CSV table of C-alpha atoms in Angstrom, one decimal:
chain,number,residue,atom,x,y,z
A,192,VAL,CA,34.7,-114.9,-10.0
A,193,SER,CA,37.4,-112.8,-9.5
A,194,MET,CA,38.6,-113.5,-13.1
A,195,LEU,CA,36.1,-111.9,-14.0
A,196,ASN,CA,36.3,-108.4,-11.7
A,197,ARG,CA,39.8,-108.8,-13.5
A,198,SER,CA,39.0,-108.8,-17.0
A,199,PHE,CA,35.8,-106.4,-16.8
A,200,ALA,CA,35.2,-102.7,-15.8
A,201,ARG,CA,31.7,-102.6,-14.3
A,202,LEU,CA,30.2,-99.4,-14.3
A,203,VAL,CA,26.4,-97.7,-14.9
A,204,GLU,CA,26.0,-96.8,-18.1
A,205,VAL,CA,22.8,-93.9,-19.4
A,206,CYS,CA,20.2,-96.0,-21.5
A,207,ASP,CA,16.2,-95.6,-22.7
A,208,ALA,CA,14.3,-96.9,-19.9
A,209,GLY,CA,11.7,-99.0,-22.3
A,210,TYR,CA,9.7,-98.2,-25.4
A,211,ASN,CA,10.0,-94.6,-24.2
A,212,ARG,CA,13.5,-92.7,-25.5
A,213,ASP,CA,12.6,-89.7,-24.0
A,214,THR,CA,13.0,-91.2,-20.4
A,215,LYS,CA,16.5,-91.8,-18.7
A,216,THR,CA,16.8,-94.5,-17.1
A,217,LEU,CA,20.7,-96.0,-14.5
A,218,ARG,CA,22.2,-99.8,-14.8
A,219,GLU,CA,25.0,-101.9,-14.5
A,220,VAL,CA,27.0,-103.2,-17.3
A,221,LEU,CA,30.7,-105.2,-18.0
A,222,ILE,CA,33.3,-103.5,-20.3
A,223,ASN,CA,35.9,-105.6,-21.4
A,224,PRO,CA,38.6,-103.4,-21.8
A,225,ASN,CA,40.7,-105.0,-24.9
A,226,PHE,CA,37.3,-104.7,-27.2
A,227,VAL,CA,37.0,-100.0,-26.0
A,228,ALA,CA,38.2,-98.5,-29.7
A,229,SER,CA,37.6,-95.1,-28.0
A,230,VAL,CA,36.0,-92.6,-24.9
A,231,ALA,CA,34.9,-89.7,-25.6
A,232,PRO,CA,33.0,-87.0,-23.7
A,233,ASP,CA,29.1,-87.0,-24.8
A,234,GLU,CA,28.1,-83.5,-24.2
A,235,THR,CA,24.5,-84.5,-25.2
A,236,THR,CA,23.7,-86.6,-22.6
A,237,GLU,CA,24.6,-83.7,-20.0
A,238,GLY,CA,22.0,-81.3,-21.7
A,239,LEU,CA,19.9,-84.6,-20.9
A,240,LEU,CA,20.5,-84.5,-16.9
A,241,ALA,CA,20.5,-80.7,-17.0
A,242,GLU,CA,16.5,-80.4,-18.9
A,243,GLY,CA,15.7,-83.1,-16.2
A,244,ARG,CA,15.9,-86.2,-18.1
A,245,LEU,CA,17.9,-88.1,-16.0
A,246,PRO,CA,17.1,-90.5,-13.0
A,247,GLU,CA,17.4,-88.0,-9.4
A,248,GLY,CA,20.6,-88.2,-8.0
A,249,LEU,CA,22.5,-87.4,-9.7
A,250,SER,CA,25.1,-84.6,-9.3
A,251,PRO,CA,24.0,-81.3,-11.7
A,252,ASN,CA,28.0,-81.5,-12.3
A,253,GLN,CA,27.8,-85.0,-13.4
A,254,LYS,CA,30.2,-85.7,-16.4
A,255,PHE,CA,29.3,-88.7,-19.0
A,256,SER,CA,31.2,-90.5,-21.6
A,257,ARG,CA,30.7,-92.3,-24.9
A,258,ILE,CA,32.6,-96.5,-25.0
A,259,ILE,CA,32.3,-97.1,-28.9
A,260,LEU,CA,33.6,-100.7,-29.0
A,261,SER,CA,36.1,-102.1,-31.8
A,262,ASP,CA,33.6,-103.5,-33.3
A,263,GLY,CA,31.9,-99.4,-34.6
A,264,ARG,CA,29.1,-99.9,-33.7
A,265,THR,CA,28.1,-100.9,-30.4
A,266,HIS,CA,28.3,-97.7,-28.0
A,267,HIS,CA,27.7,-97.5,-24.5
A,268,VAL,CA,27.5,-94.1,-22.6
A,269,VAL,CA,27.9,-94.0,-19.3
A,270,VAL,CA,28.2,-92.5,-15.8
A,271,GLY,CA,32.0,-90.1,-15.1
A,272,ASP,CA,34.5,-87.9,-17.1
A,273,VAL,CA,36.7,-90.5,-19.7
A,274,GLY,CA,39.6,-89.8,-17.1
A,275,ALA,CA,37.6,-92.2,-14.5
A,276,ILE,CA,36.6,-94.4,-16.9
A,277,GLN,CA,40.4,-94.5,-18.6
A,278,SER,CA,41.4,-95.5,-14.7
A,279,LYS,CA,38.3,-98.7,-14.8
A,280,LEU,CA,38.7,-100.1,-18.0
A,281,PHE,CA,42.9,-99.0,-18.1
A,282,PRO,CA,43.9,-99.9,-13.9
A,283,GLY,CA,47.4,-98.4,-13.4
A,284,ILE,CA,48.6,-96.9,-16.9
A,285,LEU,CA,49.6,-93.5,-16.1
A,286,LYS,CA,46.8,-90.4,-18.4
A,287,GLY,CA,49.3,-89.0,-20.8
């Protein structure tokens, strides 16, 4: 288990709640940093938060990031700004 904790970043993902694409839920996701192609701010999800379409309990100022994996097709929208996500994916690497 300790190897898992070092190899994967544990993040909170915003995803569709079942078949209803208008309702979102949160779940834990493990991301392998070796397969991350990019991390960018996700303003679309910030808009959903402002519209009240995300689960309760999130700060109204919460930021979100979109992680695109190296296959170019798979992406995850996660809770946290780019800097916070970078530090979870790549701990110990200084921001440049």
